[in-house]
Amino acid sequence: MCLAVPGRILERGGEDAVVDLLGNRLKISTVLTPEAKEGDWVLIHAGFAITQIDESDALETWEYLREVYGSSPAGAVAPDSEDAMTGEGP
Amino acid sequence: MSGRVESRNGGRRVLLAHGGGGELMHRLIRDHLVPPLDNELLAPLSDGAVLPDPKGRLVITTDSYVVTPLEFPGGDIGRLAVVGTVNDLAVMGAAPVALSLGLILEEGLPLTVLDRVMASIGATAEEAGVPVVTGDTKVIERRRVEEGGNRLAADGLFINTAGLGRLRPGVRLGTDRVKPGDAILVNGPLAEHGLAVLSVRDGLEFESALRSDAAPLNSLIDRVLDTGADVKFLRDATRGGLANVLVDISESREVSIEVDERQVPVAPATRHAADLLGLDPLTVANEGKVVCVVCSESVSVALAAFRDHPLGRQAVCIGCVTGAQPPLVELRTRAGGRRIVQRPYGEELPRIC
Amino acid sequence: MNSGIPALRAELDERCERIGRRVTFMEVCGTHTMSVFRSGIRAMLPKNLRLVSGPGCPVCVTPRGYIDAACDIAGRDGVMAATFGDMMRVPGRSGSLETLRSAGARIRVVSSARAALQLAREHPGCDVVFLAVGFETTAPGTAASVLEADRDGVDNFSVLMSQKLIVPAMLALLETADPQAPELDGFLCPGHVSVIIGADAYKPIVQRHAKPCVVAGFEPEQILRGLAHLAGQVAAGAAALENVYSGVVSLQGNRVAQKLVDQVFVVVDAAWRQLGVIPLSGQLLAPPYRRFDATRRFAVAISEDDDDPECRCGYVIQGKVEPRECPRFGAECTPDSPVGPCMVSSEGTCAAWYKYGRNLPDPSARGTQEVGL
């Protein structure tokens, strides 16, 4: 019933934020997650962040995030969009 | 972006009279339509173009192009109109010889938009190495403008192109040659065109890292056919995506196709965007991807030829044809399960629930 | 990747073998339904495990009267309707929003309630009506948009409410003593609803009905983990609440979202397609916000009792029949011309079966089981 995808907050302003979805950028509302800051991972449903997620949980949960960020959560670096655009590995 | 962003009175626009056959039409053709296409065969601007003796069998194809918005990341309707028809010829095993161009313009279309689209047509035709040799232009009345709104309806631009091609001698392509044991190749990552277009649709806008993959595939396909690889069937995976092509092959030959999802090239950013919109990447449109069925002995030669071309660097073998009955397209999923792949039912709408 | 999958399958196989009888689990989330099909999970399940799809797709549970009301309003002069893509093809009695749009009505597909509100700001001369369907995950966004419209005085914005609550529906399923209904052995609870309401919300199901509940995410590995935990409980004779989506779902849920929803909505009895009226299972606007209620603004009533008698979507939703048991499935009712809402939504049970299962008359021929028919 409810599709939701993980994203990382790039910018926050008031109740709005821009999130990065592996190089795709989406403007969302953070009114439901007032404590989320730039750099935080959130789960997004229908244009709203519905909860914050720890980076390690985000990487553990979504395979396509692991493919880009690698499996080691610590210090995962945001990919440039070139990397995100590369076809999946073997 | 499209004409919508320009103010209602700003900039010159297409008038109904531009289609009226008079001085205004003459100027539109002379100043806006011909210069980007300039070539010897078009130059006489007669009622038709005279082509040199083709020396061989001919292939003719036609396609019409409608896309909203007219311009999108990685392309525009003009590029699509050239690429789509050139690719239809190429997958028939034909070298494109000439294109025709039919334009239907909506009254009010900004001339700057028309100019950009024409420039794109000219550039893409050059890229594909095929001249636009004849054309036609009509202007239709402006469609309804949203009452009380600031949205202009005048973003109508429809294109038809026909293409004439010369069939390569010795090439036999068709689903009738497809047999169990054959391999299925694709030349690169899927679903980028459809998602790039959706990313700029009203109400869904997100800034996508994805670019349309629209590209003329004739030189890529030439390279593969030049190797002498036993290529049995080619089809560009446009609307309906990879799923549509595979189901077509399966149905027409009554063979099954088994695809390994782990081999199907879909970039992580594409999967993420598809997830966001609730779409299946297998059913999303491409404009620069070809599905190639080859005899199993030719796989390595064909793949090497694909990978030797800029549009085929990420070519892979995604599966094979089998004799299993009933005829189905089955996907071995990334998770290790299996499921049936069917054609999508028309345009898939982005969903949220 | 998916390195955990083989281990989870082995675990699930072992536990189902230990159970030693047919076991039926229900997921109550359309996104689970779709993910199960897309990832081919059915082909991976033990032979004695049956996974049925409950009432978890908003399109599937929304009564036909709602579509009729939406079409009535959307067809009026000066109105622009904003809807999620799924609702476009849902049939009412006189067509769908899609057919209405082809007849000239202004209907926009949006991906958020906020996008609908934005349309209202951009088209001050129009009445923009947002078709607010969904479950607990979607409700806070609708509530926030109504509050924003209230705060900013966007008076040309309204919502046509059909927000539903899943826990009352799960309880109702268990409380309807239908002998035909399969004995349910447990629920795979919807991960994203649970983000909002918290895993603890399923406690009444465990406590009153002794049914195992496991909150799970949507990636194949998480679904298998959820099923393995359910099977583990059944094998052990337990009935507990577990959360295997704990990195995302908390016990209490999102308090900010809950507060917002409590402020803007009131809980009411609601009609579910062919499930009838379920007490306290829906939401309408609370009195301070009723000026945004489209049924008031346009004086439209949503009729609740005009289900198609032939359509068995209601039973499919309840897991009482499989799609192929409906006389209309695959015949009159296809994704091209859907009769019931389960065929309309791309994650509806019937659409999923049609799309991924219809063409396999003899699944054993492929060495798999339960891949479709």
mmCIF file of N, CA and C in Angstrom, chain C residues 281-323:
data_model
loop_
_atom_site.group_PDB
_atom_site.id
_atom_site.type_symbol
_atom_site.label_atom_id
_atom_site.label_comp_id
_atom_site.label_asym_id
_atom_site.label_seq_id
_atom_site.Cartn_x
_atom_site.Cartn_y
_atom_site.Cartn_z
ATOM 1 N N SER C 281 -12.658 2.570 11.224
ATOM 2 C CA SER C 281 -11.596 2.140 10.313
ATOM 3 C C SER C 281 -11.271 3.182 9.242
ATOM 4 N N GLY C 282 -11.811 4.379 9.418
ATOM 5 C CA GLY C 282 -11.544 5.414 8.411
ATOM 6 C C GLY C 282 -11.346 6.764 9.061
ATOM 7 N N GLN C 283 -10.981 7.730 8.247
ATOM 8 C CA GLN C 283 -10.749 9.074 8.775
ATOM 9 C C GLN C 283 -11.452 10.124 7.924
ATOM 10 N N LEU C 284 -12.035 11.089 8.621
ATOM 11 C CA LEU C 284 -12.589 12.267 7.948
ATOM 12 C C LEU C 284 -11.977 13.496 8.588
ATOM 13 N N LEU C 285 -12.204 14.645 7.957
ATOM 14 C CA LEU C 285 -11.644 15.877 8.511
ATOM 15 C C LEU C 285 -12.329 16.230 9.824
ATOM 16 N N ALA C 286 -11.546 16.680 10.786
ATOM 17 C CA ALA C 286 -12.092 17.138 12.064
ATOM 18 C C ALA C 286 -12.821 18.474 11.855
ATOM 19 N N PRO C 287 -13.778 18.781 12.763
ATOM 20 C CA PRO C 287 -14.610 19.965 12.555
ATOM 21 C C PRO C 287 -13.853 21.244 12.160
ATOM 22 N N PRO C 288 -12.729 21.588 12.787
ATOM 23 C CA PRO C 288 -12.100 22.869 12.411
ATOM 24 C C PRO C 288 -11.642 22.920 10.951
ATOM 25 N N TYR C 289 -11.552 21.759 10.305
ATOM 26 C CA TYR C 289 -10.997 21.736 8.942
ATOM 27 C C TYR C 289 -12.029 21.317 7.900
ATOM 28 N N ARG C 290 -13.301 21.278 8.328
ATOM 29 C CA ARG C 290 -14.299 20.739 7.398
ATOM 30 C C ARG C 290 -14.530 21.614 6.190
ATOM 31 N N ARG C 291 -14.039 22.872 6.251
ATOM 32 C CA ARG C 291 -14.227 23.684 5.043
ATOM 33 C C ARG C 291 -13.379 23.136 3.884
ATOM 34 N N PHE C 292 -12.446 22.256 4.196
ATOM 35 C CA PHE C 292 -11.648 21.650 3.131
ATOM 36 C C PHE C 292 -12.221 20.315 2.658
ATOM 37 N N ASP C 293 -13.372 19.957 3.197
ATOM 38 C CA ASP C 293 -13.997 18.689 2.836
ATOM 39 C C ASP C 293 -14.721 18.832 1.492
ATOM 40 N N ALA C 294 -14.271 18.106 0.495
ATOM 41 C CA ALA C 294 -14.849 18.248 -0.841
ATOM 42 C C ALA C 294 -16.313 17.832 -0.882
ATOM 43 N N THR C 295 -16.724 16.877 -0.027
ATOM 44 C CA THR C 295 -18.138 16.478 -0.080
ATOM 45 C C THR C 295 -19.027 17.637 0.363
ATOM 46 N N ARG C 296 -18.519 18.469 1.260
ATOM 47 C CA ARG C 296 -19.294 19.647 1.672
ATOM 48 C C ARG C 296 -19.238 20.736 0.621
ATOM 49 N N ARG C 297 -18.036 20.993 0.151
ATOM 50 C CA ARG C 297 -17.884 22.088 -0.810
ATOM 51 C C ARG C 297 -18.725 21.845 -2.057
ATOM 52 N N PHE C 298 -18.813 20.603 -2.477
ATOM 53 C CA PHE C 298 -19.531 20.310 -3.716
ATOM 54 C C PHE C 298 -20.861 19.604 -3.473
ATOM 55 N N ALA C 299 -21.258 19.521 -2.212
ATOM 56 C CA ALA C 299 -22.530 18.884 -1.844
ATOM 57 C C ALA C 299 -22.689 17.526 -2.533
ATOM 58 N N VAL C 300 -21.703 16.665 -2.324
ATOM 59 C CA VAL C 300 -21.713 15.337 -2.934
ATOM 60 C C VAL C 300 -21.720 14.310 -1.807
ATOM 61 N N ALA C 301 -22.484 13.247 -1.992
ATOM 62 C CA ALA C 301 -22.451 12.173 -0.997
ATOM 63 C C ALA C 301 -21.727 10.976 -1.608
ATOM 64 N N ILE C 302 -21.013 10.245 -0.777
ATOM 65 C CA ILE C 302 -20.344 9.032 -1.238
ATOM 66 C C ILE C 302 -21.222 7.848 -0.861
ATOM 67 N N SER C 303 -21.802 7.217 -1.869
ATOM 68 C CA SER C 303 -22.694 6.106 -1.536
ATOM 69 C C SER C 303 -21.849 4.874 -1.216
ATOM 70 N N GLU C 304 -22.343 4.063 -0.322
ATOM 71 C CA GLU C 304 -21.511 2.988 0.232
ATOM 72 C C GLU C 304 -21.963 1.593 -0.153
ATOM 73 N N ASP C 305 -23.048 1.490 -0.870
ATOM 74 C CA ASP C 305 -23.636 0.160 -1.003
ATOM 75 C C ASP C 305 -23.905 -0.228 -2.446
ATOM 76 N N ASP C 306 -22.966 0.050 -3.313
ATOM 77 C CA ASP C 306 -23.240 -0.271 -4.718
ATOM 78 C C ASP C 306 -22.129 -1.114 -5.330
ATOM 79 N N ASP C 307 -21.680 -2.097 -4.584
ATOM 80 C CA ASP C 307 -20.667 -2.990 -5.122
ATOM 81 C C ASP C 307 -21.229 -3.834 -6.259
ATOM 82 N N ASP C 308 -20.362 -4.223 -7.161
ATOM 83 C CA ASP C 308 -20.735 -5.116 -8.249
ATOM 84 C C ASP C 308 -20.968 -6.515 -7.668
ATOM 85 N N PRO C 309 -22.157 -7.085 -7.876
ATOM 86 C CA PRO C 309 -22.460 -8.367 -7.240
ATOM 87 C C PRO C 309 -21.615 -9.527 -7.784
ATOM 88 N N GLU C 310 -21.196 -9.441 -9.038
ATOM 89 C CA GLU C 310 -20.411 -10.531 -9.626
ATOM 90 C C GLU C 310 -18.958 -10.500 -9.175
ATOM 91 N N CYS C 311 -18.486 -9.313 -8.923
ATOM 92 C CA CYS C 311 -17.065 -9.141 -8.622
ATOM 93 C C CYS C 311 -16.753 -9.715 -7.246
ATOM 94 N N ARG C 312 -15.693 -10.507 -7.187
ATOM 95 C CA ARG C 312 -15.378 -11.147 -5.916
ATOM 96 C C ARG C 312 -14.146 -10.529 -5.242
ATOM 97 N N CYS C 313 -13.858 -9.295 -5.644
ATOM 98 C CA CYS C 313 -12.703 -8.621 -5.058
ATOM 99 C C CYS C 313 -12.745 -8.654 -3.529
ATOM 100 N N GLY C 314 -13.935 -8.478 -3.003
ATOM 101 C CA GLY C 314 -14.048 -8.450 -1.557
ATOM 102 C C GLY C 314 -13.538 -9.734 -0.925
ATOM 103 N N TYR C 315 -13.807 -10.856 -1.586
ATOM 104 C CA TYR C 315 -13.348 -12.139 -1.064
ATOM 105 C C TYR C 315 -11.858 -12.330 -1.307
ATOM 106 N N VAL C 316 -11.424 -11.830 -2.475
ATOM 107 C CA VAL C 316 -9.994 -11.924 -2.780
ATOM 108 C C VAL C 316 -9.207 -11.163 -1.721
ATOM 109 N N ILE C 317 -9.688 -9.970 -1.409
ATOM 110 C CA ILE C 317 -9.020 -9.148 -0.408
ATOM 111 C C ILE C 317 -8.937 -9.886 0.923
ATOM 112 N N GLN C 318 -9.980 -10.590 1.242
ATOM 113 C CA GLN C 318 -9.990 -11.270 2.535
ATOM 114 C C GLN C 318 -9.213 -12.580 2.524
ATOM 115 N N GLY C 319 -8.691 -12.923 1.357
ATOM 116 C CA GLY C 319 -7.963 -14.182 1.280
ATOM 117 C C GLY C 319 -8.911 -15.379 1.234
ATOM 118 N N LYS C 320 -10.209 -15.122 1.002
ATOM 119 C CA LYS C 320 -11.174 -16.237 0.996
ATOM 120 C C LYS C 320 -11.163 -16.984 -0.324
ATOM 121 N N VAL C 321 -10.928 -16.258 -1.399
ATOM 122 C CA VAL C 321 -10.778 -16.937 -2.684
ATOM 123 C C VAL C 321 -9.533 -16.398 -3.368
ATOM 124 N N GLU C 322 -9.001 -17.188 -4.260
ATOM 125 C CA GLU C 322 -7.896 -16.718 -5.073
ATOM 126 C C GLU C 322 -8.488 -16.093 -6.324
ATOM 127 N N PRO C 323 -7.745 -15.198 -6.958
ATOM 128 C CA PRO C 323 -8.308 -14.485 -8.117
ATOM 129 C C PRO C 323 -8.929 -15.421 -9.152
#
